[in-house]
Short mmCIF file of N, CA and C in Angstrom, two decimals:
data_model
loop_
_atom_site.label_atom_id
_atom_site.label_comp_id
_atom_site.label_asym_id
_atom_site.label_seq_id
_atom_site.Cartn_x
_atom_site.Cartn_y
_atom_site.Cartn_z
N MET A 1 0.84 -1.18 0.00
CA MET A 1 0.00 0.00 0.00
C MET A 1 0.89 1.24 0.00
N ALA A 2 0.64 2.14 -0.93
CA ALA A 2 1.46 3.34 -1.07
C ALA A 2 1.15 4.34 0.04
N ARG A 3 2.15 5.11 0.38
CA ARG A 3 1.96 6.16 1.36
C ARG A 3 1.16 7.29 0.72
N TYR A 4 0.37 7.97 1.55
CA TYR A 4 -0.47 9.08 1.07
C TYR A 4 0.38 10.16 0.43
N ILE A 5 1.49 10.50 1.06
CA ILE A 5 2.33 11.58 0.55
C ILE A 5 2.86 11.27 -0.84
N ASP A 6 3.14 10.00 -1.11
CA ASP A 6 3.64 9.63 -2.44
C ASP A 6 2.58 9.83 -3.52
N GLU A 7 1.31 9.75 -3.14
CA GLU A 7 0.22 9.92 -4.10
C GLU A 7 -0.08 11.37 -4.42
N ILE A 8 0.32 12.30 -3.53
CA ILE A 8 -0.08 13.70 -3.72
C ILE A 8 1.08 14.64 -4.02
N LEU A 9 2.27 14.12 -4.17
CA LEU A 9 3.42 14.99 -4.47
C LEU A 9 3.23 15.70 -5.80
N GLN A 10 3.52 16.98 -5.81
CA GLN A 10 3.44 17.79 -7.02
C GLN A 10 4.77 17.72 -7.76
N PRO A 11 4.80 18.09 -9.02
CA PRO A 11 6.08 18.10 -9.76
C PRO A 11 7.10 19.01 -9.07
N GLY A 12 8.29 18.51 -8.85
CA GLY A 12 9.35 19.27 -8.19
C GLY A 12 9.30 19.25 -6.68
N GLU A 13 8.29 18.61 -6.13
CA GLU A 13 8.14 18.54 -4.68
C GLU A 13 8.82 17.28 -4.16
N LYS A 14 9.55 17.41 -3.06
CA LYS A 14 10.19 16.24 -2.45
C LYS A 14 10.00 16.26 -0.95
N VAL A 15 9.95 15.09 -0.36
CA VAL A 15 9.74 14.95 1.08
C VAL A 15 11.05 15.26 1.79
N LEU A 16 10.99 16.19 2.74
CA LEU A 16 12.17 16.56 3.51
C LEU A 16 12.22 15.83 4.85
N TYR A 17 11.05 15.58 5.45
CA TYR A 17 11.01 14.95 6.77
C TYR A 17 9.69 14.20 6.92
N SER A 18 9.76 13.00 7.49
CA SER A 18 8.56 12.21 7.78
C SER A 18 8.62 11.74 9.22
N THR A 19 7.48 11.76 9.88
CA THR A 19 7.38 11.21 11.22
C THR A 19 6.05 10.51 11.35
N ASN A 20 5.84 9.88 12.49
CA ASN A 20 4.64 9.09 12.69
C ASN A 20 4.19 9.25 14.12
N ALA A 21 3.05 8.66 14.43
CA ALA A 21 2.60 8.62 15.81
C ALA A 21 3.62 7.83 16.62
N HIS A 22 3.86 8.26 17.84
CA HIS A 22 4.88 7.64 18.69
C HIS A 22 4.40 6.27 19.18
N TRP A 23 5.35 5.40 19.53
CA TRP A 23 5.02 4.06 20.00
C TRP A 23 4.32 4.08 21.35
N ILE A 24 4.23 5.23 22.01
CA ILE A 24 3.55 5.32 23.32
C ILE A 24 2.08 4.92 23.20
N PHE A 25 1.55 4.93 21.98
CA PHE A 25 0.19 4.46 21.77
C PHE A 25 0.04 2.98 22.16
N TYR A 26 1.15 2.26 22.17
CA TYR A 26 1.13 0.86 22.58
C TYR A 26 1.19 0.67 24.09
N PHE A 27 1.34 1.73 24.86
CA PHE A 27 1.52 1.60 26.30
C PHE A 27 0.38 0.84 26.99
N PRO A 28 -0.90 1.13 26.71
CA PRO A 28 -1.96 0.33 27.35
C PRO A 28 -1.86 -1.15 27.00
N ALA A 29 -1.47 -1.46 25.77
CA ALA A 29 -1.31 -2.86 25.36
C ALA A 29 -0.16 -3.52 26.12
N ILE A 30 0.94 -2.81 26.27
CA ILE A 30 2.10 -3.35 26.99
C ILE A 30 1.72 -3.66 28.43
N VAL A 31 1.03 -2.73 29.08
CA VAL A 31 0.58 -2.97 30.46
C VAL A 31 -0.36 -4.17 30.51
N GLY A 32 -1.28 -4.26 29.56
CA GLY A 32 -2.21 -5.39 29.52
C GLY A 32 -1.51 -6.72 29.36
N TRP A 33 -0.52 -6.78 28.45
CA TRP A 33 0.21 -8.04 28.25
C TRP A 33 0.99 -8.42 29.51
N ILE A 34 1.55 -7.44 30.21
CA ILE A 34 2.28 -7.73 31.45
C ILE A 34 1.33 -8.27 32.51
N VAL A 35 0.17 -7.64 32.66
CA VAL A 35 -0.82 -8.11 33.65
C VAL A 35 -1.30 -9.51 33.29
N ALA A 36 -1.55 -9.77 32.02
CA ALA A 36 -1.98 -11.11 31.60
C ALA A 36 -0.92 -12.15 31.91
N LEU A 37 0.34 -11.82 31.70
CA LEU A 37 1.43 -12.74 32.01
C LEU A 37 1.54 -12.98 33.50
N VAL A 38 1.41 -11.93 34.29
CA VAL A 38 1.47 -12.09 35.76
C VAL A 38 0.33 -12.98 36.24
N LEU A 39 -0.87 -12.77 35.71
CA LEU A 39 -2.00 -13.61 36.10
C LEU A 39 -1.78 -15.07 35.69
N LEU A 40 -1.20 -15.27 34.52
CA LEU A 40 -0.90 -16.62 34.06
C LEU A 40 0.12 -17.28 34.99
N LEU A 41 1.15 -16.55 35.36
CA LEU A 41 2.15 -17.10 36.29
C LEU A 41 1.56 -17.35 37.67
N MET A 42 0.64 -16.50 38.11
CA MET A 42 -0.03 -16.71 39.40
C MET A 42 -0.86 -17.98 39.39
N SER A 43 -1.44 -18.31 38.23
CA SER A 43 -2.24 -19.53 38.15
C SER A 43 -1.38 -20.77 38.35
N ARG A 44 -0.11 -20.69 38.01
CA ARG A 44 0.82 -21.82 38.18
C ARG A 44 1.33 -21.92 39.61
N GLN A 45 1.20 -20.84 40.38
CA GLN A 45 1.70 -20.83 41.76
C GLN A 45 0.66 -21.26 42.78
N THR A 46 -0.60 -21.24 42.40
CA THR A 46 -1.65 -21.59 43.35
C THR A 46 -1.98 -23.07 43.26
N THR A 47 -2.47 -23.61 44.38
CA THR A 47 -2.82 -25.02 44.42
C THR A 47 -4.33 -25.24 44.41
N SER A 48 -5.08 -24.21 44.75
CA SER A 48 -6.53 -24.31 44.76
C SER A 48 -7.06 -24.28 43.33
N GLU A 49 -7.86 -25.28 43.01
CA GLU A 49 -8.39 -25.38 41.65
C GLU A 49 -9.25 -24.17 41.28
N GLY A 50 -9.99 -23.63 42.22
CA GLY A 50 -10.82 -22.46 41.98
C GLY A 50 -10.00 -21.23 41.66
N LEU A 51 -8.89 -21.05 42.38
CA LEU A 51 -8.02 -19.90 42.12
C LEU A 51 -7.29 -20.04 40.79
N VAL A 52 -6.91 -21.27 40.45
CA VAL A 52 -6.26 -21.50 39.15
C VAL A 52 -7.20 -21.10 38.03
N LEU A 53 -8.45 -21.55 38.12
CA LEU A 53 -9.44 -21.22 37.09
C LEU A 53 -9.71 -19.72 37.04
N LEU A 54 -9.79 -19.08 38.20
CA LEU A 54 -10.01 -17.64 38.26
C LEU A 54 -8.85 -16.88 37.62
N CYS A 55 -7.62 -17.26 37.95
CA CYS A 55 -6.44 -16.59 37.37
C CYS A 55 -6.35 -16.81 35.86
N LEU A 56 -6.63 -18.02 35.41
CA LEU A 56 -6.60 -18.30 33.97
C LEU A 56 -7.67 -17.52 33.22
N THR A 57 -8.87 -17.44 33.80
CA THR A 57 -9.95 -16.68 33.18
C THR A 57 -9.61 -15.20 33.12
N ALA A 58 -9.11 -14.67 34.24
CA ALA A 58 -8.73 -13.25 34.28
C ALA A 58 -7.60 -12.98 33.29
N SER A 59 -6.64 -13.89 33.21
CA SER A 59 -5.53 -13.74 32.28
C SER A 59 -6.03 -13.71 30.84
N ALA A 60 -6.95 -14.59 30.51
CA ALA A 60 -7.50 -14.63 29.15
C ALA A 60 -8.27 -13.34 28.82
N LEU A 61 -9.05 -12.84 29.77
CA LEU A 61 -9.80 -11.61 29.54
C LEU A 61 -8.87 -10.41 29.37
N VAL A 62 -7.85 -10.33 30.22
CA VAL A 62 -6.90 -9.23 30.11
C VAL A 62 -6.12 -9.35 28.80
N ALA A 63 -5.78 -10.56 28.39
CA ALA A 63 -5.07 -10.76 27.13
C ALA A 63 -5.93 -10.32 25.94
N LEU A 64 -7.24 -10.55 26.00
CA LEU A 64 -8.13 -10.07 24.94
C LEU A 64 -8.13 -8.55 24.89
N GLY A 65 -8.18 -7.92 26.06
CA GLY A 65 -8.11 -6.46 26.11
C GLY A 65 -6.78 -5.95 25.57
N ALA A 66 -5.69 -6.63 25.94
CA ALA A 66 -4.37 -6.24 25.44
C ALA A 66 -4.28 -6.41 23.93
N LEU A 67 -4.88 -7.46 23.41
CA LEU A 67 -4.89 -7.68 21.97
C LEU A 67 -5.65 -6.54 21.27
N TYR A 68 -6.77 -6.15 21.84
CA TYR A 68 -7.54 -5.02 21.30
C TYR A 68 -6.69 -3.75 21.27
N TRP A 69 -6.00 -3.44 22.39
CA TRP A 69 -5.17 -2.23 22.46
C TRP A 69 -3.97 -2.31 21.52
N THR A 70 -3.44 -3.51 21.32
CA THR A 70 -2.34 -3.69 20.38
C THR A 70 -2.79 -3.38 18.96
N ILE A 71 -3.92 -3.95 18.56
CA ILE A 71 -4.44 -3.73 17.21
C ILE A 71 -4.83 -2.26 17.03
N LYS A 72 -5.44 -1.66 18.04
CA LYS A 72 -5.85 -0.26 17.95
C LYS A 72 -4.63 0.65 17.81
N GLY A 73 -3.58 0.41 18.60
CA GLY A 73 -2.36 1.21 18.49
C GLY A 73 -1.68 1.04 17.15
N TRP A 74 -1.59 -0.22 16.69
CA TRP A 74 -0.97 -0.48 15.39
C TRP A 74 -1.76 0.21 14.28
N PHE A 75 -3.08 0.11 14.31
CA PHE A 75 -3.90 0.70 13.26
C PHE A 75 -3.77 2.22 13.24
N HIS A 76 -3.70 2.82 14.43
CA HIS A 76 -3.52 4.28 14.50
C HIS A 76 -2.19 4.68 13.87
N ARG A 77 -1.13 3.96 14.22
CA ARG A 77 0.19 4.28 13.65
C ARG A 77 0.23 3.99 12.14
N PHE A 78 -0.45 2.94 11.71
CA PHE A 78 -0.47 2.57 10.30
C PHE A 78 -1.20 3.60 9.45
N THR A 79 -2.24 4.21 10.00
CA THR A 79 -3.08 5.11 9.22
C THR A 79 -2.76 6.59 9.45
N THR A 80 -1.67 6.89 10.14
CA THR A 80 -1.29 8.27 10.40
C THR A 80 0.03 8.57 9.72
N GLU A 81 0.07 9.65 8.95
CA GLU A 81 1.29 10.10 8.29
C GLU A 81 1.46 11.59 8.53
N THR A 82 2.67 12.00 8.81
CA THR A 82 2.98 13.41 8.98
C THR A 82 4.28 13.69 8.24
N ASP A 83 4.22 14.59 7.27
CA ASP A 83 5.37 14.85 6.41
C ASP A 83 5.56 16.34 6.18
N VAL A 84 6.82 16.69 5.93
CA VAL A 84 7.16 18.04 5.51
C VAL A 84 7.85 17.91 4.16
N THR A 85 7.34 18.64 3.18
CA THR A 85 7.98 18.68 1.86
C THR A 85 8.64 20.04 1.70
N ASN A 86 9.26 20.25 0.57
CA ASN A 86 9.87 21.55 0.33
C ASN A 86 8.83 22.64 0.05
N PHE A 87 7.53 22.27 -0.08
CA PHE A 87 6.46 23.24 -0.31
C PHE A 87 5.44 23.33 0.82
N ARG A 88 5.19 22.24 1.55
CA ARG A 88 4.06 22.23 2.49
C ARG A 88 4.25 21.22 3.61
N VAL A 89 3.35 21.34 4.60
CA VAL A 89 3.23 20.38 5.70
C VAL A 89 1.97 19.56 5.42
N VAL A 90 2.07 18.24 5.52
CA VAL A 90 0.94 17.36 5.25
C VAL A 90 0.76 16.41 6.43
N HIS A 91 -0.48 16.34 6.95
CA HIS A 91 -0.81 15.40 8.03
C HIS A 91 -2.08 14.66 7.63
N LYS A 92 -2.03 13.33 7.68
CA LYS A 92 -3.17 12.51 7.28
C LYS A 92 -3.46 11.48 8.37
N THR A 93 -4.73 11.35 8.73
CA THR A 93 -5.18 10.30 9.63
C THR A 93 -6.38 9.61 9.01
N GLY A 94 -6.60 8.38 9.41
CA GLY A 94 -7.78 7.65 8.97
C GLY A 94 -7.50 6.68 7.84
N PHE A 95 -8.41 5.74 7.70
CA PHE A 95 -8.29 4.70 6.67
C PHE A 95 -9.49 4.78 5.73
N ILE A 96 -10.67 4.50 6.24
CA ILE A 96 -11.88 4.58 5.42
C ILE A 96 -12.34 6.03 5.34
N THR A 97 -12.48 6.67 6.50
CA THR A 97 -12.73 8.10 6.51
C THR A 97 -11.38 8.77 6.75
N ARG A 98 -11.00 9.66 5.88
CA ARG A 98 -9.68 10.26 5.91
C ARG A 98 -9.80 11.73 6.30
N LYS A 99 -8.92 12.16 7.19
CA LYS A 99 -8.83 13.58 7.55
C LYS A 99 -7.42 14.03 7.21
N THR A 100 -7.32 15.06 6.38
CA THR A 100 -6.01 15.57 5.99
C THR A 100 -5.90 17.04 6.35
N PHE A 101 -4.68 17.44 6.57
CA PHE A 101 -4.35 18.83 6.83
C PHE A 101 -3.12 19.15 6.00
N GLU A 102 -3.20 20.19 5.21
CA GLU A 102 -2.07 20.63 4.40
C GLU A 102 -1.94 22.13 4.54
N MET A 103 -0.70 22.58 4.75
CA MET A 103 -0.46 24.01 4.84
C MET A 103 0.84 24.33 4.11
N SER A 104 0.79 25.34 3.29
CA SER A 104 1.97 25.80 2.58
C SER A 104 2.99 26.31 3.60
N LEU A 105 4.27 26.01 3.37
CA LEU A 105 5.30 26.48 4.29
C LEU A 105 5.36 28.00 4.34
N ASP A 106 4.96 28.66 3.26
CA ASP A 106 4.93 30.12 3.24
C ASP A 106 3.86 30.69 4.17
N LYS A 107 2.83 29.89 4.47
CA LYS A 107 1.73 30.34 5.30
C LYS A 107 1.90 29.99 6.78
N VAL A 108 2.98 29.29 7.15
CA VAL A 108 3.21 28.91 8.54
C VAL A 108 3.70 30.13 9.30
N GLU A 109 2.96 30.51 10.34
CA GLU A 109 3.33 31.65 11.17
C GLU A 109 4.21 31.21 12.33
N SER A 110 3.79 30.13 13.03
CA SER A 110 4.58 29.62 14.15
C SER A 110 4.30 28.14 14.33
N VAL A 111 5.26 27.48 14.97
CA VAL A 111 5.14 26.06 15.27
C VAL A 111 5.47 25.89 16.75
N ASP A 112 4.49 25.43 17.53
CA ASP A 112 4.67 25.25 18.97
C ASP A 112 4.76 23.77 19.28
N VAL A 113 5.65 23.43 20.22
CA VAL A 113 5.83 22.04 20.65
C VAL A 113 5.49 21.95 22.13
N ASP A 114 4.61 21.01 22.48
CA ASP A 114 4.27 20.73 23.88
C ASP A 114 4.73 19.33 24.22
N GLN A 115 5.61 19.22 25.25
CA GLN A 115 6.09 17.92 25.69
C GLN A 115 5.98 17.84 27.20
N SER A 116 5.49 16.70 27.69
CA SER A 116 5.50 16.43 29.11
C SER A 116 6.90 15.95 29.50
N ILE A 117 7.10 15.68 30.77
CA ILE A 117 8.39 15.15 31.21
C ILE A 117 8.64 13.80 30.55
N LEU A 118 7.63 12.93 30.56
CA LEU A 118 7.77 11.62 29.91
C LEU A 118 7.97 11.79 28.41
N GLY A 119 7.30 12.77 27.81
CA GLY A 119 7.47 13.05 26.40
C GLY A 119 8.89 13.48 26.06
N ARG A 120 9.49 14.26 26.93
CA ARG A 120 10.89 14.67 26.70
C ARG A 120 11.82 13.48 26.82
N ILE A 121 11.56 12.60 27.79
CA ILE A 121 12.41 11.42 27.98
C ILE A 121 12.29 10.47 26.80
N LEU A 122 11.04 10.22 26.35
CA LEU A 122 10.79 9.26 25.28
C LEU A 122 10.72 9.89 23.89
N ASN A 123 10.91 11.21 23.81
CA ASN A 123 10.96 11.94 22.54
C ASN A 123 9.64 11.90 21.77
N TYR A 124 8.57 12.34 22.42
CA TYR A 124 7.30 12.52 21.72
C TYR A 124 6.61 13.77 22.27
N GLY A 125 5.63 14.26 21.55
CA GLY A 125 4.91 15.43 22.00
C GLY A 125 3.86 15.87 20.99
N ASP A 126 3.21 16.98 21.31
CA ASP A 126 2.19 17.57 20.46
C ASP A 126 2.78 18.79 19.76
N VAL A 127 2.41 18.96 18.51
CA VAL A 127 2.88 20.11 17.72
C VAL A 127 1.65 20.89 17.26
N THR A 128 1.67 22.19 17.50
CA THR A 128 0.60 23.07 17.05
C THR A 128 1.16 24.00 15.98
N ILE A 129 0.55 23.95 14.80
CA ILE A 129 0.98 24.78 13.68
C ILE A 129 -0.04 25.89 13.49
N ARG A 130 0.43 27.13 13.57
CA ARG A 130 -0.42 28.29 13.36
C ARG A 130 -0.11 28.88 11.99
N GLY A 131 -1.16 29.06 11.21
CA GLY A 131 -0.97 29.59 9.87
C GLY A 131 -1.49 30.99 9.73
N VAL A 132 -0.92 31.72 8.81
CA VAL A 132 -1.38 33.08 8.51
C VAL A 132 -2.70 32.97 7.75
N GLY A 133 -3.79 33.34 8.39
CA GLY A 133 -5.10 33.29 7.75
C GLY A 133 -5.65 31.89 7.54
N GLU A 134 -4.96 30.86 7.99
CA GLU A 134 -5.41 29.50 7.75
C GLU A 134 -5.78 28.75 9.03
N GLY A 135 -5.69 29.40 10.17
CA GLY A 135 -6.11 28.76 11.40
C GLY A 135 -5.00 28.02 12.11
N VAL A 136 -5.44 27.09 12.97
CA VAL A 136 -4.54 26.35 13.86
C VAL A 136 -4.78 24.86 13.68
N GLU A 137 -3.71 24.09 13.62
CA GLU A 137 -3.82 22.63 13.53
C GLU A 137 -2.92 22.02 14.58
N LYS A 138 -3.48 21.11 15.39
CA LYS A 138 -2.70 20.43 16.42
C LYS A 138 -2.49 18.97 16.00
N ILE A 139 -1.24 18.56 15.99
CA ILE A 139 -0.87 17.18 15.67
C ILE A 139 -0.41 16.55 16.98
N GLU A 140 -1.12 15.53 17.43
CA GLU A 140 -0.87 14.99 18.77
C GLU A 140 0.03 13.76 18.75
N THR A 141 0.87 13.68 19.76
CA THR A 141 1.69 12.52 20.10
C THR A 141 2.49 11.99 18.91
N ILE A 142 3.34 12.86 18.37
CA ILE A 142 4.19 12.41 17.27
C ILE A 142 5.61 12.18 17.78
N SER A 143 6.33 11.35 17.08
CA SER A 143 7.74 11.09 17.39
C SER A 143 8.58 12.29 16.97
N SER A 144 9.60 12.55 17.74
CA SER A 144 10.59 13.61 17.43
C SER A 144 9.94 14.95 17.07
N PRO A 145 9.16 15.53 17.98
CA PRO A 145 8.47 16.78 17.63
C PRO A 145 9.42 17.95 17.39
N LEU A 146 10.57 17.98 18.07
CA LEU A 146 11.50 19.09 17.84
C LEU A 146 12.13 19.01 16.45
N ALA A 147 12.48 17.81 16.02
CA ALA A 147 13.02 17.65 14.67
C ALA A 147 11.97 18.00 13.63
N PHE A 148 10.71 17.63 13.91
CA PHE A 148 9.62 17.98 13.01
C PHE A 148 9.47 19.49 12.91
N ARG A 149 9.47 20.17 14.07
CA ARG A 149 9.37 21.62 14.08
C ARG A 149 10.53 22.25 13.31
N ASN A 150 11.74 21.77 13.55
CA ASN A 150 12.91 22.32 12.87
C ASN A 150 12.84 22.14 11.36
N SER A 151 12.27 21.03 10.92
CA SER A 151 12.16 20.80 9.47
C SER A 151 11.17 21.77 8.83
N ILE A 152 10.24 22.30 9.62
CA ILE A 152 9.28 23.29 9.10
C ILE A 152 9.89 24.68 9.14
N THR A 153 10.56 25.02 10.24
CA THR A 153 11.00 26.41 10.43
C THR A 153 12.33 26.72 9.74
N VAL A 154 13.16 25.73 9.46
CA VAL A 154 14.44 25.97 8.79
C VAL A 154 14.19 26.12 7.30
N ARG A 155 14.65 27.20 6.73
CA ARG A 155 14.47 27.40 5.28
C ARG A 155 15.74 27.85 4.66
#
């Protein structure tokens, strides 16, 4: 499957920087898989048949939830693209219903980066792009937000 940006490039336009949603979207899935594993190990440590069945059932239910969060995180990362070309900024989300944001680099007034402490440690954050006469667009939880900002503001 071709990337969205490859389908919309204009003649003479080239991609300067690409980023994606950060892997932190997998965090609920990671926690779920750890809890499911702990419950599975607890079922092996107990001798009561009722507790073994309870731990196995709970482990299976948590594993189903973790599987859901894994697929949801993967799908979000798969269907989100954020690129900077030599002419514009392009952000696309969605698969069946698509939401796109494109702004000419000439129309970018400012680029703001918001990072939490964990975001600074793991290198993710939110980027808000303000355009001259074109409004405001917030791109949430992307990888390397400072490099993304620099690719927009450096000319």
